[in-house]
């Protein structure tokens, strides 16, 4: 038996609030000397003729009360006593309940009503619900009197709540899942036996319900209430209270029929015959096989799926539909012969009919002779089809037509390596896969499982075509590309099996933060590779990997190491079937691209543009080439389209490469020994960030040269990194003339120790205050000794470096103001900038300003880096010789950055083509004009 919702229409289910009748009825306890009756409440009076049991909660306290007005004795839950009506005796008639229509029509009670109700009843006895279990009662109707031996008794179950009704539920097992379960568990009905149905498939009462036979159940509600009030069984009425209540129920929304037909139908819950897989017998093996699998995230298996299996019930696999895979069961009309057909060949052999199509309308007419002989007739196929989840669960073998074909292939490849689906499939596909593979092969259906969360609309609601509360997927893909959408979802709670509120702007942010920087690095490579040809040099061909590995350039070594770290990280996560860790794949890629564009390309512009010689240029370009190629291969599973476009162009300069990036093997880690160089560059960027913060606080742009930067740190290796092989990058990026290392922390800083309460609080408990006071009182020497030793004992507690925060404050030299010297610290390193104005640095600063204007003018003119132009400078100052002398003194720097000298405007040929001309005012107290042109040959002096 299976319990389902049925309706005579076809459509989709929804819920809405409706007004339904509510009644309280009595069930007199058999052999109760005082005439006590149990009171039950329901909003489905049409189920009362099918009542077979009453259910209480054994944990609740129940009371037996006597009406002070008419002497009726009722049993209800103590917490629901206020729901009983205040009964009044009628004049000239025996005492009985008042007409339900005169009682309050809404469920619930107020404080005043509760007081009146309690006052109207005398509490005779209190007892636990367990004491009611087993008591027999008088049924309302005699339609099921043949069940008297097992039915019409009180049972107990935890599904009975105290938030409505009387704390006592009437059970009709044919019309409710809990009703069915409770009656089955208490042997009121038996599993596998015919359950007598009082309602047919059209929602009308059967002949068994003689007084209401043929009537639609909802239409019979009023007459059933009247029958209960008049009592067919006894002279005394059984109705305690009637009224109506508002509640939410399931409806079937009409979506296929014409508008003149009924638009919606209330769903009825009915029991129907079904065929089952005996899952309960497989439960232990299901749990054991599940333990052999790995789930990501693990909690889905350990909690959600494990709990589901622990409470697994037999699986109803038959459905009463036309379309679907027919059940291969043939049965005789008397039900004695039941044959399960195992193949098309067997069906053809036993029926003598050629089978070419397994749909119902092609095989339902096929019969099989009875194995008992011709006199017993023929066997006919049962009408039902398979639950579609049975077919889904059969996927690992059904898709290769096993066991009729591909046996060897199946045996070698089952179980599959992994499956991936949403969290809602925990009780769907994941479950049916495991059930069928356990039943058939005693194995799990998969080795690994990736479970994702659900994608919701931006407002947190389920995406709905009717509500149109989400953007069109094709619109998102057309605007931003499928790869951006993929990365957005990968970088979301969905990969942790949590819900995602989808936002279109989130996809745009992926384009802005990931694909634009990535593409810019690629474009920079292409532009500068093309520049070699423009300058008449040999075409770009990347150097071989062994040569590049030996590069002496520190940033080449660093970016190669960072690329290997990316490959190692992605491979590690994919091997573990993860799209996330504490460092999620997308944030890791973002950090890598930021390093590539804002450190490697930015700091190596001169090398990549050929300013440091052709050989060095080709080394830098080859390094960038392999970094882009390797990163594309590593990220191809995540961004298949974008990486394919880049790869198609990159492969043009590499002989023997695969036609598509998706034909390439995933890159191998070529040795992971660059942690030290990565640490050094990270330290450099820390110093640069601190210095930039100081400049921003004092509105000192990077184009303004500064004289000195002091770096204070207790680790000599740290200082060697900054003042050694990385020094030139620090000086150029920060535009300072010198970097001074300082290992003496107390020269420029003071130290302060603070306990980490988040770490120590739980561990120390009441000792926390004593330890905290001692930590805060540590002297400078104590702190230095603690950092060197790595631990300290305070009040018998051993504290490590992770337990105490060391704060480094700037100790400004005497007589020096904040405007002249300032610092920035993160608790580890202290960076100090000398902000004194220095006239000797003016020339370098002015040269940077001019170069910056030239570069901006080139960009505004739409020039490519490979476009060769002449740059002319014209001073608008009263004394033009001053800026001219300055620029001449800075000629080396200007040529390194621009690739050519800055020419005096008087040298412009008369036939020159002027590309752009712009005048600038008050730049380092100078006014000037920049002119870009394409010159021919003739020079005219002005």
PDB file of C-alpha atoms in Angstrom, residues 616-762:
ATOM      1  CA  UNK A 616      66.112  39.635 -21.531  1.00  0.00           C
ATOM      2  CA  UNK A 617      62.899  40.616 -23.330  1.00  0.00           C
ATOM      3  CA  UNK A 618      62.527  37.166 -24.914  1.00  0.00           C
ATOM      4  CA  UNK A 619      63.138  35.510 -21.544  1.00  0.00           C
ATOM      5  CA  UNK A 620      60.421  37.619 -19.896  1.00  0.00           C
ATOM      6  CA  UNK A 621      57.963  37.089 -22.780  1.00  0.00           C
ATOM      7  CA  UNK A 622      58.620  33.330 -22.781  1.00  0.00           C
ATOM      8  CA  UNK A 623      58.043  33.204 -19.041  1.00  0.00           C
ATOM      9  CA  UNK A 624      54.742  35.046 -19.436  1.00  0.00           C
ATOM     10  CA  UNK A 625      53.824  32.740 -22.336  1.00  0.00           C
ATOM     11  CA  UNK A 626      54.291  29.544 -20.313  1.00  0.00           C
ATOM     12  CA  UNK A 627      52.539  31.010 -17.293  1.00  0.00           C
ATOM     13  CA  UNK A 628      49.490  31.829 -19.413  1.00  0.00           C
ATOM     14  CA  UNK A 629      49.599  28.476 -21.202  1.00  0.00           C
ATOM     15  CA  UNK A 630      49.894  26.493 -17.972  1.00  0.00           C
ATOM     16  CA  UNK A 631      47.234  28.491 -16.148  1.00  0.00           C
ATOM     17  CA  UNK A 632      44.852  28.002 -19.095  1.00  0.00           C
ATOM     18  CA  UNK A 633      45.373  24.232 -18.982  1.00  0.00           C
ATOM     19  CA  UNK A 634      44.852  24.161 -15.204  1.00  0.00           C
ATOM     20  CA  UNK A 635      41.681  26.230 -15.394  1.00  0.00           C
ATOM     21  CA  UNK A 636      40.205  24.665 -18.553  1.00  0.00           C
ATOM     22  CA  UNK A 637      37.749  22.488 -16.555  1.00  0.00           C
ATOM     23  CA  UNK A 638      36.371  25.652 -14.944  1.00  0.00           C
ATOM     24  CA  UNK A 639      36.514  28.076 -17.911  1.00  0.00           C
ATOM     25  CA  UNK A 640      36.399  25.847 -21.022  1.00  0.00           C
ATOM     26  CA  UNK A 641      35.523  28.536 -23.582  1.00  0.00           C
ATOM     27  CA  UNK A 642      37.784  31.381 -22.493  1.00  0.00           C
ATOM     28  CA  UNK A 643      40.827  29.136 -22.118  1.00  0.00           C
ATOM     29  CA  UNK A 644      40.149  27.555 -25.515  1.00  0.00           C
ATOM     30  CA  UNK A 645      40.226  30.982 -27.195  1.00  0.00           C
ATOM     31  CA  UNK A 646      43.532  31.892 -25.556  1.00  0.00           C
ATOM     32  CA  UNK A 647      45.021  28.469 -26.245  1.00  0.00           C
ATOM     33  CA  UNK A 648      44.106  28.554 -29.958  1.00  0.00           C
ATOM     34  CA  UNK A 649      46.294  31.639 -30.352  1.00  0.00           C
ATOM     35  CA  UNK A 650      49.084  30.592 -27.981  1.00  0.00           C
ATOM     36  CA  UNK A 651      49.580  27.283 -29.819  1.00  0.00           C
ATOM     37  CA  UNK A 652      50.435  29.104 -33.079  1.00  0.00           C
ATOM     38  CA  UNK A 653      54.028  29.634 -31.885  1.00  0.00           C
ATOM     39  CA  UNK A 654      54.438  26.128 -30.469  1.00  0.00           C
ATOM     40  CA  UNK A 655      54.973  23.230 -32.885  1.00  0.00           C
ATOM     41  CA  UNK A 656      53.356  19.901 -32.145  1.00  0.00           C
ATOM     42  CA  UNK A 657      50.790  21.194 -29.671  1.00  0.00           C
ATOM     43  CA  UNK A 658      47.316  19.695 -29.401  1.00  0.00           C
ATOM     44  CA  UNK A 659      44.576  21.140 -31.585  1.00  0.00           C
ATOM     45  CA  UNK A 660      42.371  21.998 -28.591  1.00  0.00           C
ATOM     46  CA  UNK A 661      43.128  22.726 -24.971  1.00  0.00           C
ATOM     47  CA  UNK A 662      40.640  20.009 -24.098  1.00  0.00           C
ATOM     48  CA  UNK A 663      42.865  17.468 -25.829  1.00  0.00           C
ATOM     49  CA  UNK A 664      45.750  18.427 -23.536  1.00  0.00           C
ATOM     50  CA  UNK A 665      46.639  16.516 -20.407  1.00  0.00           C
ATOM     51  CA  UNK A 666      46.228  18.332 -17.137  1.00  0.00           C
ATOM     52  CA  UNK A 667      49.612  19.912 -16.311  1.00  0.00           C
ATOM     53  CA  UNK A 668      51.921  18.097 -13.941  1.00  0.00           C
ATOM     54  CA  UNK A 669      53.634  19.913 -11.084  1.00  0.00           C
ATOM     55  CA  UNK A 670      57.226  20.457 -12.240  1.00  0.00           C
ATOM     56  CA  UNK A 671      58.729  20.441  -8.781  1.00  0.00           C
ATOM     57  CA  UNK A 672      57.369  22.499  -5.907  1.00  0.00           C
ATOM     58  CA  UNK A 673      60.500  24.086  -4.466  1.00  0.00           C
ATOM     59  CA  UNK A 674      59.669  27.768  -4.774  1.00  0.00           C
ATOM     60  CA  UNK A 675      58.100  28.399  -1.402  1.00  0.00           C
ATOM     61  CA  UNK A 676      61.051  30.535  -0.345  1.00  0.00           C
ATOM     62  CA  UNK A 677      60.891  32.828  -3.376  1.00  0.00           C
ATOM     63  CA  UNK A 678      57.098  33.133  -3.018  1.00  0.00           C
ATOM     64  CA  UNK A 679      57.593  34.123   0.618  1.00  0.00           C
ATOM     65  CA  UNK A 680      60.144  36.773  -0.402  1.00  0.00           C
ATOM     66  CA  UNK A 681      57.825  38.394  -2.954  1.00  0.00           C
ATOM     67  CA  UNK A 682      54.941  38.302  -0.461  1.00  0.00           C
ATOM     68  CA  UNK A 683      57.167  40.183   1.969  1.00  0.00           C
ATOM     69  CA  UNK A 684      57.999  42.733  -0.724  1.00  0.00           C
ATOM     70  CA  UNK A 685      54.299  43.319  -1.432  1.00  0.00           C
ATOM     71  CA  UNK A 686      53.648  43.745   2.298  1.00  0.00           C
ATOM     72  CA  UNK A 687      56.258  46.494   2.426  1.00  0.00           C
ATOM     73  CA  UNK A 688      54.867  48.150  -0.711  1.00  0.00           C
ATOM     74  CA  UNK A 689      51.301  48.093   0.668  1.00  0.00           C
ATOM     75  CA  UNK A 690      52.416  49.734   3.917  1.00  0.00           C
ATOM     76  CA  UNK A 691      54.330  52.443   2.038  1.00  0.00           C
ATOM     77  CA  UNK A 692      51.343  53.107  -0.242  1.00  0.00           C
ATOM     78  CA  UNK A 693      49.109  53.521   2.820  1.00  0.00           C
ATOM     79  CA  UNK A 694      51.468  56.157   4.221  1.00  0.00           C
ATOM     80  CA  UNK A 695      51.558  58.022   0.895  1.00  0.00           C
ATOM     81  CA  UNK A 696      47.747  58.010   0.705  1.00  0.00           C
ATOM     82  CA  UNK A 697      47.419  59.383   4.236  1.00  0.00           C
ATOM     83  CA  UNK A 698      49.690  62.275   3.336  1.00  0.00           C
ATOM     84  CA  UNK A 699      48.465  62.750  -0.266  1.00  0.00           C
ATOM     85  CA  UNK A 700      51.910  61.939  -1.651  1.00  0.00           C
ATOM     86  CA  UNK A 701      51.301  60.311  -5.079  1.00  0.00           C
ATOM     87  CA  UNK A 702      53.741  57.682  -6.324  1.00  0.00           C
ATOM     88  CA  UNK A 703      55.026  60.138  -8.956  1.00  0.00           C
ATOM     89  CA  UNK A 704      56.462  62.230  -6.112  1.00  0.00           C
ATOM     90  CA  UNK A 705      59.950  60.928  -5.239  1.00  0.00           C
ATOM     91  CA  UNK A 706      60.856  60.374  -1.590  1.00  0.00           C
ATOM     92  CA  UNK A 707      64.302  60.207  -0.124  1.00  0.00           C
ATOM     93  CA  UNK A 708      64.237  57.225   2.221  1.00  0.00           C
ATOM     94  CA  UNK A 709      62.246  54.271   3.537  1.00  0.00           C
ATOM     95  CA  UNK A 710      63.187  52.391   6.739  1.00  0.00           C
ATOM     96  CA  UNK A 711      62.062  48.775   7.238  1.00  0.00           C
ATOM     97  CA  UNK A 712      62.121  47.518  10.853  1.00  0.00           C
ATOM     98  CA  UNK A 713      61.986  43.759  11.441  1.00  0.00           C
ATOM     99  CA  UNK A 714      63.729  41.357  13.855  1.00  0.00           C
ATOM    100  CA  UNK A 715      64.426  38.763  11.120  1.00  0.00           C
ATOM    101  CA  UNK A 716      67.650  39.377   9.137  1.00  0.00           C
ATOM    102  CA  UNK A 717      66.374  37.111   6.330  1.00  0.00           C
ATOM    103  CA  UNK A 718      63.281  39.279   5.954  1.00  0.00           C
ATOM    104  CA  UNK A 719      65.415  42.404   5.651  1.00  0.00           C
ATOM    105  CA  UNK A 720      67.764  40.708   3.167  1.00  0.00           C
ATOM    106  CA  UNK A 721      64.792  39.967   0.913  1.00  0.00           C
ATOM    107  CA  UNK A 722      63.788  43.636   0.808  1.00  0.00           C
ATOM    108  CA  UNK A 723      67.267  45.148   0.501  1.00  0.00           C
ATOM    109  CA  UNK A 724      68.778  42.401  -1.670  1.00  0.00           C
ATOM    110  CA  UNK A 725      67.494  40.927  -4.929  1.00  0.00           C
ATOM    111  CA  UNK A 726      64.097  42.639  -4.669  1.00  0.00           C
ATOM    112  CA  UNK A 727      65.470  46.076  -3.851  1.00  0.00           C
ATOM    113  CA  UNK A 728      65.260  47.487  -7.398  1.00  0.00           C
ATOM    114  CA  UNK A 729      61.552  46.639  -7.608  1.00  0.00           C
ATOM    115  CA  UNK A 730      60.844  48.227  -4.241  1.00  0.00           C
ATOM    116  CA  UNK A 731      62.711  51.432  -5.140  1.00  0.00           C
ATOM    117  CA  UNK A 732      61.023  51.793  -8.520  1.00  0.00           C
ATOM    118  CA  UNK A 733      57.507  50.908  -7.406  1.00  0.00           C
ATOM    119  CA  UNK A 734      57.573  53.200  -4.373  1.00  0.00           C
ATOM    120  CA  UNK A 735      59.702  55.905  -6.020  1.00  0.00           C
ATOM    121  CA  UNK A 736      62.108  56.192  -3.103  1.00  0.00           C
ATOM    122  CA  UNK A 737      65.853  56.726  -3.427  1.00  0.00           C
ATOM    123  CA  UNK A 738      66.989  54.325  -0.713  1.00  0.00           C
ATOM    124  CA  UNK A 739      65.795  51.512   1.547  1.00  0.00           C
ATOM    125  CA  UNK A 740      67.342  51.257   5.009  1.00  0.00           C
ATOM    126  CA  UNK A 741      67.020  47.969   6.944  1.00  0.00           C
ATOM    127  CA  UNK A 742      66.757  48.083  10.725  1.00  0.00           C
ATOM    128  CA  UNK A 743      66.927  44.977  12.898  1.00  0.00           C
ATOM    129  CA  UNK A 744      66.849  46.951  16.175  1.00  0.00           C
ATOM    130  CA  UNK A 745      63.135  47.023  16.913  1.00  0.00           C
ATOM    131  CA  UNK A 746      63.382  49.430  19.826  1.00  0.00           C
ATOM    132  CA  UNK A 747      65.120  52.110  17.777  1.00  0.00           C
ATOM    133  CA  UNK A 748      61.976  53.171  15.940  1.00  0.00           C
ATOM    134  CA  UNK A 749      59.191  51.311  17.708  1.00  0.00           C
ATOM    135  CA  UNK A 750      57.732  50.393  21.062  1.00  0.00           C
ATOM    136  CA  UNK A 751      56.247  46.966  21.738  1.00  0.00           C
ATOM    137  CA  UNK A 752      53.040  46.099  23.541  1.00  0.00           C
ATOM    138  CA  UNK A 753      51.692  42.637  24.328  1.00  0.00           C
ATOM    139  CA  UNK A 754      47.981  41.831  24.349  1.00  0.00           C
ATOM    140  CA  UNK A 755      46.408  38.448  25.156  1.00  0.00           C
ATOM    141  CA  UNK A 756      44.279  36.869  22.430  1.00  0.00           C
ATOM    142  CA  UNK A 757      41.043  36.461  24.371  1.00  0.00           C
ATOM    143  CA  UNK A 758      39.389  34.469  21.562  1.00  0.00           C
ATOM    144  CA  UNK A 759      42.090  31.797  21.928  1.00  0.00           C
ATOM    145  CA  UNK A 760      42.749  31.900  25.682  1.00  0.00           C
ATOM    146  CA  UNK A 761      39.253  32.551  27.057  1.00  0.00           C
ATOM    147  CA  UNK A 762      37.916  28.982  26.980  1.00  0.00           C
TER     148      UNK A 762
END
